[in-house]
Short mmCIF file of C-alpha atoms in Angstrom, two decimals:
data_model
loop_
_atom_site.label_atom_id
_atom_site.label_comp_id
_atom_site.label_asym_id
_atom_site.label_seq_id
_atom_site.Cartn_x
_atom_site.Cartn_y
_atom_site.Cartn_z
CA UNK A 46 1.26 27.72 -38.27
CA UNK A 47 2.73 30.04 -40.60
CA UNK A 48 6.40 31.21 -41.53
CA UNK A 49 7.44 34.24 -42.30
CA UNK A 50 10.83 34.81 -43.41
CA UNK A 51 12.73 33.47 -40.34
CA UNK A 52 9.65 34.03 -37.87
CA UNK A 53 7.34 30.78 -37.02
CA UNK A 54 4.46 31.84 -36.02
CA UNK A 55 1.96 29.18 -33.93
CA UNK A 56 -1.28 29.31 -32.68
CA UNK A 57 -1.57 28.62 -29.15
CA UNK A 58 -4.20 26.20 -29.40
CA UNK A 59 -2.65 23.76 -31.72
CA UNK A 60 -3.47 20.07 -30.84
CA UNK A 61 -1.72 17.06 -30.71
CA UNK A 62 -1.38 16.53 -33.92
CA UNK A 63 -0.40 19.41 -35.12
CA UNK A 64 2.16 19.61 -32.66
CA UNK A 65 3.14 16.47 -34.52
CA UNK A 66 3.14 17.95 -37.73
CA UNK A 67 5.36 20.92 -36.53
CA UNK A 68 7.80 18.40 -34.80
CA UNK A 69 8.51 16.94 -38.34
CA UNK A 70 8.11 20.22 -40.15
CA UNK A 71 10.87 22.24 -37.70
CA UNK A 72 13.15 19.14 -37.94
CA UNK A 73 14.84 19.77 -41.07
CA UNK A 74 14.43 23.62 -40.48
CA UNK A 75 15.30 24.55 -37.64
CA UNK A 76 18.84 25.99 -38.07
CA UNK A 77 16.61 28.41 -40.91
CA UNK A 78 14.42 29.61 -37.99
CA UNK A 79 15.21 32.82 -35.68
CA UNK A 80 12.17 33.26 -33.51
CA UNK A 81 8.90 31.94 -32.60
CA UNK A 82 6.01 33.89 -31.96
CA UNK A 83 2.60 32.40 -30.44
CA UNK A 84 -0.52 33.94 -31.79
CA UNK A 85 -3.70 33.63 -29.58
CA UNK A 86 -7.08 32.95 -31.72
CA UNK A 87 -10.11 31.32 -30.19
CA UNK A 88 -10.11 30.96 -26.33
CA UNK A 89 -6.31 31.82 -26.48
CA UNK A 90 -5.77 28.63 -24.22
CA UNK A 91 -3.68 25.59 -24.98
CA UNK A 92 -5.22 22.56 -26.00
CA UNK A 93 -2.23 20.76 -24.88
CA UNK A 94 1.10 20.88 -23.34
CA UNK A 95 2.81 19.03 -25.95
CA UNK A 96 3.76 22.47 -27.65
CA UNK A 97 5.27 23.52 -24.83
CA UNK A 98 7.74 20.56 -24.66
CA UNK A 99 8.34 21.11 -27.92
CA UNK A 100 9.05 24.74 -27.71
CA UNK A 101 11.57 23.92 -24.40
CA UNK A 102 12.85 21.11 -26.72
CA UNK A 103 13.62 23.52 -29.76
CA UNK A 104 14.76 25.97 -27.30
CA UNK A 105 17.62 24.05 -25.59
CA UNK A 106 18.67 22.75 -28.94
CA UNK A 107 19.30 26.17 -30.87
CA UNK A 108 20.16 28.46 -27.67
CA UNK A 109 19.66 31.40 -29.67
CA UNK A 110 15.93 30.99 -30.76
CA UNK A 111 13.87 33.71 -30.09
CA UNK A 112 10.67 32.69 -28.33
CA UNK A 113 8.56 35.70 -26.78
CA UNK A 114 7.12 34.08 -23.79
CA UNK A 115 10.26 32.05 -22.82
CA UNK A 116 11.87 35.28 -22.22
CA UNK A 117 9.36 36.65 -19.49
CA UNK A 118 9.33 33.16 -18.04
CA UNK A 119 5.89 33.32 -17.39
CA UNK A 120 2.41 33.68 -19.67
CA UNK A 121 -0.84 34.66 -19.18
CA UNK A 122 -3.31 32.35 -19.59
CA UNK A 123 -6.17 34.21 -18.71
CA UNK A 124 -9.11 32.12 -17.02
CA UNK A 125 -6.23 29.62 -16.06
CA UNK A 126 -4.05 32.90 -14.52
CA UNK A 127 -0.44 32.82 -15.03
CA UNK A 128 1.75 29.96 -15.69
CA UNK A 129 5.80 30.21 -14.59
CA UNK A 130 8.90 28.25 -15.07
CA UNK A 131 12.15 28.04 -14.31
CA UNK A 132 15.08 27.42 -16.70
CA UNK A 133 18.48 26.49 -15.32
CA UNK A 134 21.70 26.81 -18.38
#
């Protein structure tokens, strides 16, 4: 996890509890933050799907966050193929 300026940028394969951490650390901060990026090291697979609920979460609460997959409504997840959703507003 790092911020810069108004850009969060997360590492796919955060755990659990660093999902945690972020819930409590975007909490406070979240009207500060304009767009979320997700940076692939490792595998470049999630660990869990707990950041994605967060994401969604974060997402529906500030409208206006920018969050590069969210708008494609799909990602690559490479071994796992593609993974797609479907928002309704």
């Amino acid at each position: 996890m790092c911020i810069d300026g108004d850009i969060l940028e997360l590492d796919i394969e955060m755990d659990l509890e660093e999902v945690k951490a972020l819930q409590v650390f975007v909490k406070d901060r979240l009207g500060y933050i304009e767009e979320i990026s997700l940076l692939r090291s490792g595998t470049g697979l999630p660990t869990t799907s707990a950041l994605f609920s967060l994401l969604f979460c974060m997402k529906k609460v500030k409208p206006s966050l920018k969050i590069d997959f969210m708008n494609t409504l799909s990602l690559d997840l490479e071994s796992f193929g593609m993974m797609y959703w479907n928002t309704h507003e």
